[in-house]
PDB file of C-alpha atoms in Angstrom:
ATOM      1  CA  MET A 922     116.694 101.487 109.522  1.00  0.00           C
ATOM      2  CA  THR A 923     116.493  97.809 108.662  1.00  0.00           C
ATOM      3  CA  THR A 924     117.662  97.169 105.118  1.00  0.00           C
ATOM      4  CA  ILE A 925     118.310  94.013 103.229  1.00  0.00           C
ATOM      5  CA  ALA A 926     122.049  94.008 102.555  1.00  0.00           C
ATOM      6  CA  ARG A 927     121.653  92.067  99.351  1.00  0.00           C
ATOM      7  CA  THR A 928     118.121  92.542  98.107  1.00  0.00           C
ATOM      8  CA  PRO A 929     116.644  89.356  96.641  1.00  0.00           C
ATOM      9  CA  ALA A 930     115.770  89.768  92.969  1.00  0.00           C
ATOM     10  CA  LEU A 931     112.267  88.423  93.612  1.00  0.00           C
ATOM     11  CA  LEU A 932     111.509  91.205  96.099  1.00  0.00           C
ATOM     12  CA  ARG A 933     112.931  93.889  93.844  1.00  0.00           C
ATOM     13  CA  GLU A 934     110.938  92.639  90.847  1.00  0.00           C
ATOM     14  CA  ALA A 935     107.727  92.221  92.870  1.00  0.00           C
ATOM     15  CA  LEU A 936     107.963  95.830  94.061  1.00  0.00           C
ATOM     16  CA  ARG A 937     108.861  97.167  90.633  1.00  0.00           C
ATOM     17  CA  PHE A 938     106.021  95.228  88.989  1.00  0.00           C
ATOM     18  CA  ASP A 939     103.601  96.599  91.574  1.00  0.00           C
ATOM     19  CA  GLY A 940     104.761 100.161  90.944  1.00  0.00           C
ATOM     20  CA  PHE A 941     104.776  99.800  87.166  1.00  0.00           C
ATOM     21  CA  ALA A 942     101.251  98.363  87.252  1.00  0.00           C
ATOM     22  CA  THR A 943      99.734 100.677  89.865  1.00  0.00           C
ATOM     23  CA  LEU A 944     101.010 104.073  88.719  1.00  0.00           C
ATOM     24  CA  PRO A 945      99.683 103.968  85.124  1.00  0.00           C
ATOM     25  CA  SER A 946      96.480 102.289  86.330  1.00  0.00           C
ATOM     26  CA  GLY A 947      95.941 105.279  88.585  1.00  0.00           C
ATOM     27  CA  VAL A 948      96.431 107.659  85.688  1.00  0.00           C
ATOM     28  CA  LEU A 949      93.853 105.757  83.620  1.00  0.00           C
ATOM     29  CA  VAL A 950      91.312 105.461  86.438  1.00  0.00           C
ATOM     30  CA  ALA A 951      91.570 109.167  87.300  1.00  0.00           C
ATOM     31  CA  ALA A 952      91.455 110.251  83.651  1.00  0.00           C
ATOM     32  CA  LEU A 953      88.559 107.985  82.708  1.00  0.00           C
ATOM     33  CA  ALA A 954      86.562 108.301  85.931  1.00  0.00           C
ATOM     34  CA  GLY A 955      83.649 109.999  84.192  1.00  0.00           C
ATOM     35  CA  VAL A 956      83.435 107.245  81.590  1.00  0.00           C
ATOM     36  CA  LEU A 957      83.877 104.368  84.063  1.00  0.00           C
ATOM     37  CA  ALA A 958      81.507 105.579  86.796  1.00  0.00           C
ATOM     38  CA  GLU A 959      78.219 104.410  85.313  1.00  0.00           C
ATOM     39  CA  PRO A 960      79.292 100.989  83.964  1.00  0.00           C
ATOM     40  CA  LEU A 961      81.058 100.127  87.234  1.00  0.00           C
ATOM     41  CA  GLY A 962      78.525 101.682  89.580  1.00  0.00           C
ATOM     42  CA  ILE A 963      81.233 103.672  91.361  1.00  0.00           C
ATOM     43  CA  PRO A 964      80.849 107.446  91.791  1.00  0.00           C
ATOM     44  CA  THR A 965      83.170 109.599  89.694  1.00  0.00           C
ATOM     45  CA  GLY A 966      84.673 111.251  92.777  1.00  0.00           C
ATOM     46  CA  VAL A 967      85.562 107.901  94.281  1.00  0.00           C
ATOM     47  CA  LEU A 968      87.258 106.822  91.058  1.00  0.00           C
ATOM     48  CA  VAL A 969      89.217 110.079  90.820  1.00  0.00           C
ATOM     49  CA  GLY A 970      90.314 109.727  94.453  1.00  0.00           C
ATOM     50  CA  ALA A 971      91.306 106.100  93.963  1.00  0.00           C
ATOM     51  CA  GLY A 972      93.187 106.976  90.788  1.00  0.00           C
ATOM     52  CA  LEU A 973      95.130 109.748  92.529  1.00  0.00           C
ATOM     53  CA  PHE A 974      95.948 107.413  95.418  1.00  0.00           C
ATOM     54  CA  PHE A 975      97.173 104.765  92.954  1.00  0.00           C
ATOM     55  CA  ILE A 976      99.434 107.325  91.273  1.00  0.00           C
ATOM     56  CA  VAL A 977     101.084 108.308  94.555  1.00  0.00           C
ATOM     57  CA  TRP A 978     101.200 104.753  95.913  1.00  0.00           C
ATOM     58  CA  GLY A 979     102.567 103.347  92.659  1.00  0.00           C
ATOM     59  CA  ALA A 980     105.284 106.002  92.496  1.00  0.00           C
ATOM     60  CA  GLY A 981     106.298 105.267  96.083  1.00  0.00           C
ATOM     61  CA  VAL A 982     106.403 101.512  95.550  1.00  0.00           C
ATOM     62  CA  LEU A 983     108.346 101.948  92.328  1.00  0.00           C
ATOM     63  CA  TYR A 984     110.832 104.206  94.127  1.00  0.00           C
ATOM     64  CA  LEU A 985     111.239 101.606  96.885  1.00  0.00           C
ATOM     65  CA  GLY A 986     111.812  98.846  94.337  1.00  0.00           C
ATOM     66  CA  THR A 987     114.589 100.775  92.609  1.00  0.00           C
ATOM     67  CA  ARG A 988     116.695 101.536  95.718  1.00  0.00           C
ATOM     68  CA  PRO A 989     120.114  99.855  95.943  1.00  0.00           C
ATOM     69  CA  ALA A 990     119.166  98.350  99.330  1.00  0.00           C
ATOM     70  CA  ILE A 991     115.463  97.895 100.046  1.00  0.00           C
ATOM     71  CA  ASN A 992     114.211  98.683 103.530  1.00  0.00           C
ATOM     72  CA  ARG A 993     112.735  95.451 104.932  1.00  0.00           C
ATOM     73  CA  ARG A 994     110.090  97.206 107.031  1.00  0.00           C
ATOM     74  CA  ALA A 995     108.956  99.346 104.110  1.00  0.00           C
ATOM     75  CA  ALA A 996     108.725  96.306 101.832  1.00  0.00           C
ATOM     76  CA  THR A 997     106.751  94.423 104.488  1.00  0.00           C
ATOM     77  CA  ALA A 998     104.420  97.417 104.879  1.00  0.00           C
ATOM     78  CA  VAL A 999     103.794  97.467 101.121  1.00  0.00           C
ATOM     79  CA  GLY A1000     102.901  93.776 101.144  1.00  0.00           C
ATOM     80  CA  VAL A1001     100.588  94.178 104.148  1.00  0.00           C
ATOM     81  CA  VAL A1002      98.854  97.225 102.635  1.00  0.00           C
ATOM     82  CA  ASN A1003      98.302  95.291  99.414  1.00  0.00           C
ATOM     83  CA  VAL A1004      96.735  92.344 101.244  1.00  0.00           C
ATOM     84  CA  VAL A1005      94.526  94.669 103.330  1.00  0.00           C
ATOM     85  CA  CYS A1006      93.443  96.542 100.187  1.00  0.00           C
ATOM     86  CA  ALA A1007      92.568  93.236  98.537  1.00  0.00           C
ATOM     87  CA  VAL A1008      90.345  92.239 101.476  1.00  0.00           C
ATOM     88  CA  ASP A1009      88.794  95.704 101.442  1.00  0.00           C
ATOM     89  CA  GLY A1010      88.121  95.334  97.720  1.00  0.00           C
ATOM     90  CA  VAL A1011      86.237  92.081  98.304  1.00  0.00           C
ATOM     91  CA  LEU A1012      84.122  93.724 101.023  1.00  0.00           C
ATOM     92  CA  VAL A1013      83.340  96.723  98.814  1.00  0.00           C
ATOM     93  CA  ALA A1014      82.438  94.429  95.917  1.00  0.00           C
ATOM     94  CA  GLU A1015      80.073  92.514  98.204  1.00  0.00           C
ATOM     95  CA  PHE A1016      78.374  95.376 100.015  1.00  0.00           C
ATOM     96  CA  ALA A1017      78.660  98.591  97.950  1.00  0.00           C
ATOM     97  CA  GLY A1018      75.925  97.882  95.411  1.00  0.00           C
ATOM     98  CA  LEU A1019      78.174  97.996  92.349  1.00  0.00           C
ATOM     99  CA  THR A1020      77.036  96.875  88.921  1.00  0.00           C
ATOM    100  CA  THR A1021      77.856  93.332  87.858  1.00  0.00           C
ATOM    101  CA  LEU A1022      80.755  94.663  85.811  1.00  0.00           C
ATOM    102  CA  GLY A1023      81.973  96.722  88.767  1.00  0.00           C
ATOM    103  CA  THR A1024      81.779  93.726  91.089  1.00  0.00           C
ATOM    104  CA  VAL A1025      83.643  91.446  88.681  1.00  0.00           C
ATOM    105  CA  ALA A1026      86.313  94.089  87.996  1.00  0.00           C
ATOM    106  CA  LEU A1027      86.861  94.813  91.684  1.00  0.00           C
ATOM    107  CA  LEU A1028      87.029  91.122  92.597  1.00  0.00           C
ATOM    108  CA  ALA A1029      89.546  90.464  89.800  1.00  0.00           C
ATOM    109  CA  LEU A1030      91.629  93.429  90.945  1.00  0.00           C
ATOM    110  CA  SER A1031      91.450  92.188  94.546  1.00  0.00           C
ATOM    111  CA  VAL A1032      92.755  88.751  93.541  1.00  0.00           C
ATOM    112  CA  ALA A1033      95.646  90.336  91.645  1.00  0.00           C
ATOM    113  CA  VAL A1034      96.524  92.712  94.497  1.00  0.00           C
ATOM    114  CA  ALA A1035      96.366  89.886  97.043  1.00  0.00           C
ATOM    115  CA  GLY A1036      98.725  87.839  94.875  1.00  0.00           C
ATOM    116  CA  ILE A1037     101.208  90.695  94.560  1.00  0.00           C
ATOM    117  CA  GLY A1038     101.032  91.383  98.291  1.00  0.00           C
ATOM    118  CA  ALA A1039     101.561  87.728  99.150  1.00  0.00           C
ATOM    119  CA  LEU A1040     104.516  87.561  96.763  1.00  0.00           C
ATOM    120  CA  GLN A1041     106.052  90.645  98.368  1.00  0.00           C
ATOM    121  CA  LEU A1042     105.611  89.227 101.875  1.00  0.00           C
ATOM    122  CA  PHE A1043     107.121  85.920 100.775  1.00  0.00           C
ATOM    123  CA  ALA A1044     110.058  87.628  99.057  1.00  0.00           C
ATOM    124  CA  VAL A1045     110.887  89.913 101.987  1.00  0.00           C
ATOM    125  CA  ARG A1046     111.378  86.857 104.207  1.00  0.00           C
ATOM    126  CA  ARG A1047     113.804  85.108 101.838  1.00  0.00           C
TER     127      ARG A1047
END
């Protein structure tokens, strides 16, 4: 297990921010899936599934960010997954036939997730 003996504050805060943002977002997306489906052009089932994934992912990232010593490989994996999800979000926004609001929302979310992922990857190498 590769851990960072003294975890940089930037990495810890980037992980905690990610978890604190993702977990409640998942709760809202899952709970409001029926309301959001039509304006975004995303099926209710997809929104519920994404919301549930965000809840689990956010809890895991938050847990990682609160450990006394953060596992370097796990932190790198979180950053990589965030960047990949951001790219995926751009592709879905381009090709999935979402509404204008859905496209704008997904692109904005993708930019934010890419930024968080890049920050995590930067911080893990410090």
